[in-house]
XYZ file of C-alpha atoms in Angstrom:
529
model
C 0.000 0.000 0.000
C 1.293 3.224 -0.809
C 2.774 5.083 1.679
C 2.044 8.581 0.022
C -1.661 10.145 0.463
C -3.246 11.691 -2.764
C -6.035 14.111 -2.756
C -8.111 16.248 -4.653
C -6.807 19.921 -4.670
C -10.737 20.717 -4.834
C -11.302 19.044 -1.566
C -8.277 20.065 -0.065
C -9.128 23.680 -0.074
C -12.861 23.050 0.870
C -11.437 21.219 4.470
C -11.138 24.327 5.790
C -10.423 22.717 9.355
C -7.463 20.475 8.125
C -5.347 23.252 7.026
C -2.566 22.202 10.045
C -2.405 18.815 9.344
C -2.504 19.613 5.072
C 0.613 21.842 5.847
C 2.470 19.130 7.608
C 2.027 16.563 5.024
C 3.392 19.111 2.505
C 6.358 19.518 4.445
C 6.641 16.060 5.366
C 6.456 15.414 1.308
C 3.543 12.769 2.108
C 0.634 14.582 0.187
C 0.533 15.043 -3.883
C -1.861 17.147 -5.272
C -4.404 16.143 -8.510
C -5.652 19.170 -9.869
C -9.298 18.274 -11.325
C -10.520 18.732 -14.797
C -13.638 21.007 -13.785
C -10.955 22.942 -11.954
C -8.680 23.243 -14.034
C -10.889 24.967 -16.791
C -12.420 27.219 -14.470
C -8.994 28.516 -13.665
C -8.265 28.779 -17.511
C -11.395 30.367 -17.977
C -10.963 33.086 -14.902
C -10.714 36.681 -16.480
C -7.335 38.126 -15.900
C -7.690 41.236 -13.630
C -6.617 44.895 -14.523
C -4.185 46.518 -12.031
C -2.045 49.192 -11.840
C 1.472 49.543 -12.003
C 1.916 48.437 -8.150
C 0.312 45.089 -8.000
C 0.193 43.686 -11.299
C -0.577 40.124 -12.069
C -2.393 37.873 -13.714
C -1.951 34.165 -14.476
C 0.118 33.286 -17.601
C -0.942 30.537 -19.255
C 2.822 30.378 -21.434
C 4.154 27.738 -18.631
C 0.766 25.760 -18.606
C 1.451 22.163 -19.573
C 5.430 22.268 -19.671
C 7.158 19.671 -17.764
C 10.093 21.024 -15.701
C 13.507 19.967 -17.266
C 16.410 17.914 -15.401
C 17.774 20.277 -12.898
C 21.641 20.569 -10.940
C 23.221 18.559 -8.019
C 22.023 20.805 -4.848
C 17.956 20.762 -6.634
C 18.041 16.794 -6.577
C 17.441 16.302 -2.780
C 14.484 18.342 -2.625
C 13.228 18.451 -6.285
C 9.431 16.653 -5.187
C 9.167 19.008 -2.752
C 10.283 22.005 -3.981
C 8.115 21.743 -7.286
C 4.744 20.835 -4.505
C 5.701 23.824 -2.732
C 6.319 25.945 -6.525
C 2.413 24.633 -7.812
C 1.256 25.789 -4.625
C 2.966 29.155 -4.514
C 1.888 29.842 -8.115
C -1.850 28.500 -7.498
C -2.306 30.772 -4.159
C -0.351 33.983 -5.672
C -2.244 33.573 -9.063
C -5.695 32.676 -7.691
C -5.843 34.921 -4.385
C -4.814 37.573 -6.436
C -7.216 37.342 -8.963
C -9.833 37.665 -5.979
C -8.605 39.531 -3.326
C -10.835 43.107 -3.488
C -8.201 46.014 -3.501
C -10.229 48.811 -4.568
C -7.019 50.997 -5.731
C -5.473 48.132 -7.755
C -7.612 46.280 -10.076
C -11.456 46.100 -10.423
C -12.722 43.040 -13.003
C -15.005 43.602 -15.989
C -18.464 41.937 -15.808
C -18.730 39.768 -18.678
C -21.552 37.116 -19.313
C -20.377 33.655 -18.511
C -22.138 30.624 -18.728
C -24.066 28.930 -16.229
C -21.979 26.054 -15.296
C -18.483 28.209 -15.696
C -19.965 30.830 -13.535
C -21.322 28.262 -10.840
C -17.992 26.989 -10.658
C -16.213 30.373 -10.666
C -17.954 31.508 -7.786
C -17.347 28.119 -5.961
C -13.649 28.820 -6.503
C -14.194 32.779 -5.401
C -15.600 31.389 -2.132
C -12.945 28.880 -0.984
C -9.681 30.504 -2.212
C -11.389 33.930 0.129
C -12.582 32.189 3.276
C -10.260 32.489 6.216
C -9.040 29.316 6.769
C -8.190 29.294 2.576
C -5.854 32.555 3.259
C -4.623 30.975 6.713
C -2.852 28.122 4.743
C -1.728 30.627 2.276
C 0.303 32.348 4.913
C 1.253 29.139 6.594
C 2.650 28.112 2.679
C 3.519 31.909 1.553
C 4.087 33.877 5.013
C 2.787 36.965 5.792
C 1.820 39.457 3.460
C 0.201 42.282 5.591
C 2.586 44.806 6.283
C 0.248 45.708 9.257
C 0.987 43.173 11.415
C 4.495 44.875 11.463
C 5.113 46.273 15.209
C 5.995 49.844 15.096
C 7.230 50.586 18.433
C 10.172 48.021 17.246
C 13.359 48.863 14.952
C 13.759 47.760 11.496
C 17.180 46.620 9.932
C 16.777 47.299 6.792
C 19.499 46.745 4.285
C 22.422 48.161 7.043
C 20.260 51.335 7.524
C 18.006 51.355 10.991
C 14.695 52.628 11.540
C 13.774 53.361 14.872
C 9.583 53.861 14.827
C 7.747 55.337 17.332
C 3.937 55.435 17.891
C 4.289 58.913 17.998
C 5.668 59.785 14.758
C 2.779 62.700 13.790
C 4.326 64.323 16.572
C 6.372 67.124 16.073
C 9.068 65.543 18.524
C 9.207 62.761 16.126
C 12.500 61.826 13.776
C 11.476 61.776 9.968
C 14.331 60.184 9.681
C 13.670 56.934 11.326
C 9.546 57.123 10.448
C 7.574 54.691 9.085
C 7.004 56.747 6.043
C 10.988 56.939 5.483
C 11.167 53.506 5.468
C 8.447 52.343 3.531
C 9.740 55.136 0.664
C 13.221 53.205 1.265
C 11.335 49.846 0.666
C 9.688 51.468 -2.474
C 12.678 52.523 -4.074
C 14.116 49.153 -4.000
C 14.384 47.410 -7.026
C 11.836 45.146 -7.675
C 11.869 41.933 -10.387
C 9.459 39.533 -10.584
C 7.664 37.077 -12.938
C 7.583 38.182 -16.581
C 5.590 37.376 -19.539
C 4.961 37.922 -23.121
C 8.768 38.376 -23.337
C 11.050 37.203 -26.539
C 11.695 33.074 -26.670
C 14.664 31.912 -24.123
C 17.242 30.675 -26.227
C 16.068 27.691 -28.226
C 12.750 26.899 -26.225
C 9.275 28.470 -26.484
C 9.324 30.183 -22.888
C 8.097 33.705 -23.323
C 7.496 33.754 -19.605
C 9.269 32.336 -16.275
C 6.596 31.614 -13.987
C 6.561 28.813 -11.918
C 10.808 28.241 -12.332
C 12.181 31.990 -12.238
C 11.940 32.909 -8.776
C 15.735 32.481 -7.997
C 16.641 34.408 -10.925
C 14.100 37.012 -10.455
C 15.563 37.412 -6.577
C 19.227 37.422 -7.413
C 18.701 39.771 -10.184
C 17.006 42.523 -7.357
C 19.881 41.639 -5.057
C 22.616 42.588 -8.070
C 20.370 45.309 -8.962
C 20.648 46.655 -5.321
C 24.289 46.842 -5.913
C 24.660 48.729 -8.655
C 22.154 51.256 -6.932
C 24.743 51.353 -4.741
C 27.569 51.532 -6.458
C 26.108 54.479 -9.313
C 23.796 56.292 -6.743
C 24.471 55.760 -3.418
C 22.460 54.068 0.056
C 20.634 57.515 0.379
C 18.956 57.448 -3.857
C 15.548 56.992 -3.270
C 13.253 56.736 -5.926
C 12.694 59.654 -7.971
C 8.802 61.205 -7.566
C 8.804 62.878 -11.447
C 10.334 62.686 -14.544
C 12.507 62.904 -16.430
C 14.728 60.605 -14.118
C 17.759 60.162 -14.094
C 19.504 58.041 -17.081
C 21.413 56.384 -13.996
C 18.850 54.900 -12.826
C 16.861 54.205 -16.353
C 20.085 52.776 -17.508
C 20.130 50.005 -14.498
C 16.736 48.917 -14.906
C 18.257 48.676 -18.416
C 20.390 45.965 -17.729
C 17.889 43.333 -16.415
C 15.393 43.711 -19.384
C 14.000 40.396 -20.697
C 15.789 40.251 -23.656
C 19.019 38.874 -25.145
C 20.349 42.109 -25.344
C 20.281 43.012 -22.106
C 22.984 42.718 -20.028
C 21.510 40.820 -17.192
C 18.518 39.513 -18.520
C 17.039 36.044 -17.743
C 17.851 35.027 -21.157
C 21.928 35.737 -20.491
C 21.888 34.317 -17.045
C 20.480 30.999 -18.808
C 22.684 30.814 -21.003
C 25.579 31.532 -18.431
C 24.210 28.868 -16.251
C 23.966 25.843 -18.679
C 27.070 24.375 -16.381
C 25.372 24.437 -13.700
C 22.114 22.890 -15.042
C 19.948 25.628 -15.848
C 17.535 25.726 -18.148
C 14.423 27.547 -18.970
C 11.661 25.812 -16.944
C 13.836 24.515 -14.464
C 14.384 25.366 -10.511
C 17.513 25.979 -9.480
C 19.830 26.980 -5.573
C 21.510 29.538 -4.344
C 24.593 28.180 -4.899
C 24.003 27.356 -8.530
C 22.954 30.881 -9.305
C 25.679 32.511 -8.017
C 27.929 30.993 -9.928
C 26.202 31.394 -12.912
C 26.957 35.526 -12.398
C 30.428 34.631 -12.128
C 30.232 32.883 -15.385
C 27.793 36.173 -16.998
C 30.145 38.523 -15.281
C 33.438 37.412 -16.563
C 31.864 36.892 -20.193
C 30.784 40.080 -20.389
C 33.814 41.639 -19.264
C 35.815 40.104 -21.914
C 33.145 41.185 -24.443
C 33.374 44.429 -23.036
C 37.006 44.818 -23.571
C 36.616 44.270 -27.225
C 33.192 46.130 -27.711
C 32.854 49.253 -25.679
C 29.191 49.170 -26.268
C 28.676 45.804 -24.327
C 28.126 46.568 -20.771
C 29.475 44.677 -17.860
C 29.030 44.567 -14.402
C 31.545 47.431 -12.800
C 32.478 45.897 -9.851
C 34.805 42.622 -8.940
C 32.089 39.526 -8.168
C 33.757 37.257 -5.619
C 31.516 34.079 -4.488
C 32.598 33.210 -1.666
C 32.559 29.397 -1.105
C 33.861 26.595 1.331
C 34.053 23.687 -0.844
C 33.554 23.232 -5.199
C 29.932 22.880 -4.823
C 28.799 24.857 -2.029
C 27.114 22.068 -0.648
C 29.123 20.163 1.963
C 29.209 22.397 4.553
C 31.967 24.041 6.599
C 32.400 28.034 7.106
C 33.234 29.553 4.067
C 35.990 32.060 4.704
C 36.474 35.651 2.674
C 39.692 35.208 2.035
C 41.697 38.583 1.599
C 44.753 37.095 -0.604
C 41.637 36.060 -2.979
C 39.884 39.527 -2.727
C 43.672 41.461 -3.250
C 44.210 39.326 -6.400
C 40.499 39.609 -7.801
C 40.837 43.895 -7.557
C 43.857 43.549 -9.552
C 42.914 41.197 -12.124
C 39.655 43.434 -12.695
C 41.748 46.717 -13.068
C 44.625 45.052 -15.101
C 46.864 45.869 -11.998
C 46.006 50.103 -12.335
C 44.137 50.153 -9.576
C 45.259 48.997 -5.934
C 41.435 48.110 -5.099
C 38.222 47.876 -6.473
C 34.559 48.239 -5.664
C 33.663 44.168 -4.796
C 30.414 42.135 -4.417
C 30.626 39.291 -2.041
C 28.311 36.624 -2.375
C 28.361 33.604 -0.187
C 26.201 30.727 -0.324
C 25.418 28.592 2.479
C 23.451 25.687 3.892
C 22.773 26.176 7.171
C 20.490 22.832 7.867
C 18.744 20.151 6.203
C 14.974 20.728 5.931
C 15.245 23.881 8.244
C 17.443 26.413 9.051
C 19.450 25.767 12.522
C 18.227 28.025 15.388
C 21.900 29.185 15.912
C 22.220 31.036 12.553
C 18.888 33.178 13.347
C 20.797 35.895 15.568
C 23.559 35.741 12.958
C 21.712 36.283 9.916
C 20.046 39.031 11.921
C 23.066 40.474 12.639
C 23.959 40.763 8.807
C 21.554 43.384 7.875
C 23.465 45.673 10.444
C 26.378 45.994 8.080
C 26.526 49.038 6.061
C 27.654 46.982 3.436
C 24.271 44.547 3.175
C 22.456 44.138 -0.257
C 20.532 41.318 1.353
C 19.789 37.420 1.103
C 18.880 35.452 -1.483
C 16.113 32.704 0.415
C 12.684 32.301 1.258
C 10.920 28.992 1.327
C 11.625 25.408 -0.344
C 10.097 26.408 -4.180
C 9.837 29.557 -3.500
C 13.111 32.206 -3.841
C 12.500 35.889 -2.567
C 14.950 38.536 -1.785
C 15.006 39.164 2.139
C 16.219 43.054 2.562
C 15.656 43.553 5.923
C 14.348 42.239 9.642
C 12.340 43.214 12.514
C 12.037 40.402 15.628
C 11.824 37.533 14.494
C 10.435 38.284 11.137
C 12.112 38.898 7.595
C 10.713 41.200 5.683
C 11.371 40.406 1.726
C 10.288 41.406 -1.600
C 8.355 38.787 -3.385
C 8.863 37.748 -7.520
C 6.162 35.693 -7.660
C 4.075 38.326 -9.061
C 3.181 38.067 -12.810
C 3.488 41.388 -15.304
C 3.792 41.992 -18.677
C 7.410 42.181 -20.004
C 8.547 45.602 -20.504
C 11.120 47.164 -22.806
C 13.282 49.834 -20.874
C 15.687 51.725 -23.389
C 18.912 53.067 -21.450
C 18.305 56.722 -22.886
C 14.667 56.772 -21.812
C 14.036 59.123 -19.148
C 10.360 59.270 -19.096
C 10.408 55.404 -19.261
C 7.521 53.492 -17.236
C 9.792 52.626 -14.951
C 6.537 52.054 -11.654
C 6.247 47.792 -12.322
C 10.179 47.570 -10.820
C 9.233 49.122 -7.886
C 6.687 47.639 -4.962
C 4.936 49.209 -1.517
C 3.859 45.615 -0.165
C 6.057 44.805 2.993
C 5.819 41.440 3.172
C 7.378 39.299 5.822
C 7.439 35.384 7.493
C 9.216 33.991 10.651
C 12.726 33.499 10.241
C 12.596 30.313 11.585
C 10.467 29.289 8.108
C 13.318 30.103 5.759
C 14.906 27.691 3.537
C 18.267 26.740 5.133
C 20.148 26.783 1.512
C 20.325 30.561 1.139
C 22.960 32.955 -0.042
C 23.582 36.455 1.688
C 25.241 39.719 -0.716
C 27.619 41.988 0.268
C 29.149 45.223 -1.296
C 32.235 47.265 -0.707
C 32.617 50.361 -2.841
C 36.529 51.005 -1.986
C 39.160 49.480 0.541
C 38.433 51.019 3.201
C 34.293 49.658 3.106
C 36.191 46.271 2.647
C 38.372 46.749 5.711
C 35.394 47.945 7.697
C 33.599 44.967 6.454
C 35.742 42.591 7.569
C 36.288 43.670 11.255
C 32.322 43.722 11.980
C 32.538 40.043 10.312
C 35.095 38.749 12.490
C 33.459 40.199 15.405
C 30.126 38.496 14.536
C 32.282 34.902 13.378
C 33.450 35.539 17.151
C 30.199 35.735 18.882
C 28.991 32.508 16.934
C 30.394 29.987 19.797
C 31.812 28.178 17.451
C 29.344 28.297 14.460
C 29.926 31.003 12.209
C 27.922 31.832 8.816
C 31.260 32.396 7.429
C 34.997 33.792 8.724
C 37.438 35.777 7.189
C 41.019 34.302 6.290
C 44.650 35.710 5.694
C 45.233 33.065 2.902
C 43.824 29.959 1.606
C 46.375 27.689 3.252
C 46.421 27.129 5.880
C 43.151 29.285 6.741
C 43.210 31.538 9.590
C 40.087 33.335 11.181
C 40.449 36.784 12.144
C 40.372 37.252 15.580
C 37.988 40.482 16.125
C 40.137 41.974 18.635
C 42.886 43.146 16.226
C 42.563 47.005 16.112
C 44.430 49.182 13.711
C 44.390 53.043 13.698
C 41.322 52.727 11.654
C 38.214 53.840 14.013
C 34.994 52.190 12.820
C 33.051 50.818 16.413
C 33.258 47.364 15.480
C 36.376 44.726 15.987
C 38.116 47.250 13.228
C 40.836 45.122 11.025
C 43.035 46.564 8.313
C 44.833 44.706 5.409
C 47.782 46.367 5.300
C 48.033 44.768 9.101
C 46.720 41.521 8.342
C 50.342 40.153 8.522
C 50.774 40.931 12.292
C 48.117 38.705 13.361
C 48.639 35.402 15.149
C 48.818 31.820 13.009
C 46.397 30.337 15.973
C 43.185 28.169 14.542
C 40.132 28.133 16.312
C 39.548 24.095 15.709
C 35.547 25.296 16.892
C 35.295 27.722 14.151
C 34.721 25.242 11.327
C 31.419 23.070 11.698
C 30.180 20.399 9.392
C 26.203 21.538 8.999
């Protein structure tokens, strides 16, 4: 007898009062889900919605059908359960969305339907709205109220800190640290989600990513974030009029969905064949950071022989404990590595060189290990954060900030037309890359295979970046998220107590002293996961 229960998607949204135990056989990977005919053409059949600019959607029917293709190495082990968790995500984002009632985003047009499609349609309208239907959305999804957000506590957000106050209409209050100033930091993130209607990937017939994009999606908003940084600065926020500025046109530029842009899902596809991707299938952390690696140093070359090819302006350095990222063991930044990388990038001109660190990591097996929490916290204190790359199994977003014990994230799993952004453009449409939905879920519900970004703009944001990393590998009795190393052999952790004449608050290290410090190895500092 089978071990493996199989319901009725139909029925298991209309047992309202199993949505606990439905939830643990998901995660247990002991429930598969049938997706009835009759269902299945109401669904087809459902109008798509008209929406503005900040919560666009829709369900695209281009990935209807299309069975996933063989994925990498690190996808294998949880390949059943990642695509349960994918149908899901796309079924409740899709399908609430379509009937959620937000009077300032979309409104749908009365048409005449049927009687038996419009008996069903309102069947569907009446589960996928009923409390306990939304309850297992957030137990699948998390949280995507940005009320339930405490505002007497401070939010990390992205190495900046907000300190709200109930009393922020005041006229004691800090603008500065309001809820307004964050939420217009949130909203001048860059945001990349789902596309569709975009030119064919490569070879296949994909004109749109949903159901398999999500990683890309997120790791494009985290390199996006970057180069905000790096061209505009922490303090750009979004600009309120046009014409804007072609710095900022020209960025959004770069991650158009189309072969000719720069860092476009088409590119990173084709960058990532060696790593398994391909259009339709999922794919880790680990996997797509080394696939920017692969786009970054191809474009560079191109660059030096075309001056009208862009590349990305800033060293990429993954930072990785093993060759596949997936055997555990702290991962060290290693500042021989990051010396040699500057002076490769600037042909030896330069003595340094802006640098984005990403480093992948698997901190558990099905869940993240309690004793990473306080550390990953910790990360969005640095000045230098451009976030993580995680979320849930199936289900990549890009985490940019926390409050408690919640993440707050923004989410790709939003469907909009593709877009074509010309770098010269200033009056582009430029409002679907940018989102006011705070969304958040517990920390302890992130996927444990994540992969957190980093970027230093000179040597001296490097320097300051590795003392406040040593200080927090110190703290981690024994379990960092990653240490910072002399050399490669034999590797050394920093202790944090080294101080220089450089005065940042935080176990300060330089790298013109790294040679005075000590050859002792912590044998604690290096855990198998």
């Amino acid at each position: 007898m089978p071990n493996r229960a199989t319901v009725t998607l139909l029925g298991l949204l209309l047992a309202g009062e199993a949505e606990h135990m439905i939830c643990l056989l998901i995660n247990r990977g002991e429930i598969s889900l049938e997706l009835p005919c009759d269902l299945e053409f109401v669904m087809m059949a459902l109008p798509e919605r008209t929406v503005d600019s900040k919560f666009p959607a829709g369900f695209s029917d281009d990935s209807a059908d299309r069975e996933p293709v063989a994925t990498n190495s690190e996808q294998k082990a949880i390949e059943n359960k990642s695509l349960k968790a994918s149908f899901l995500t796309s079924f409740f984002t899709s399908t609430l969305s379509i009937f959620e009632r937000r009077s300032d985003s979309f409104s749908v047009a009365k048409k005449p339907i049927k009687s038996r499609s419009y008996g069903w349609t309102t069947a569907v309208r009446k589960v996928v709205t009923s409390g306990p239907m939304k309850r297992l959305q957030e137990r699948i999804l998390g949280t995507s109220r940005f009320d339930n957000l405490s505002m007497t506590s401070q939010i990390w957000f992205l190495g900046k800190c907000y300190k709200l106050s109930l009393e922020e209409s005041s006229q004691c209050s800090d603008p500065v640290n309001s809820y307004a100033a964050f939420l217009d930091d949130f909203s001048s993130r860059i945001w990349i989600t789902y596309r569709k209607g975009f030119e064919p990937i490569g070879e296949s017939k994909f004109t749109c990513d949903v159901n398999w994009g999500c990683m890309i999606r997120s790791s494009q908003m985290l390199v996006a974030q970057a180069l905000i940084l790096h061209h505009l600065g922490r303090s750009w926020r979004k600009p309120l009029q046009k014409p804007y500025d072609l710095q900022y046109v020209e960025v959004l530029h770069l991650f158009g969905d189309s072969s000719t842009c720069a860092f476009s899902i088409h590119n990173l596809l084709q960058a990532g064949r060696g790593y398994g991707l391909a259009a339709g299938s999922w794919l880790g952390p680990y996997a797509i950071c080394r696939t920017w690696e692969t786009l970054a140093r191809a474009n560079k070359e191109q660059a030096e022989h075309d001056r009208c090819k862009e590349s990305l302006p800033m060293v990429l350095y993954i930072v990785s404990g093993d060759k596949d990222g997936e055997q555990g063991g702290a991962p060290g930044v290693c500042i021989e590595v990051a010396a040699r990388l500057c002076s490769d990038f600037s042909k030896g001109q330069l003595e340094w060189a802006p640098i984005l660190l990403l480093v992948p990591l698997v901190l558990g097996l099905e869940k993240i290990n309690p004793r990473y929490i306080p550390l990953l916290w910790e990360t969005f204190t640095f000045p230098q954060s451009v976030g993580i790359l995680g979320g849930k199994p199936g289900a990549s977003t890009y985490i940019v900030g926390v409050q408690d014990e919640k993440a707050l994230y923004l989410d790709p799993h939003e469907v909009q037309p593709a877009v074509d952004i010309r770098r010269d453009d200033s009056e582009a449409d430029c409002t679907s890359y940018h989102c006011s939905t705070v969304r958040h879920l517990p920390f302890d519900m992130i996927d444990p295979s994540l992969a957190i970004g980093f970027y230093c703009r000179d040597k001296g944001d490097f320097e300051d970046f590795c003392s406040r990393a040593s200080q927090l590998a110190d703290s981690s009795n024994g379990a960092p998220l990653f240490t910072v190393v002399r050399n490669l052999q034999p590797a050394k952790p920093i202790p944090c107590h080294v101080r220089t004449h450089h005065t940042r608050g935080i176990g300060d290290t330089s790298v013109e002293n790294l040679s005075d410090i000590g050859d002792q190895v912590h044998e604690d500092e290096w855990q198998i996961l």
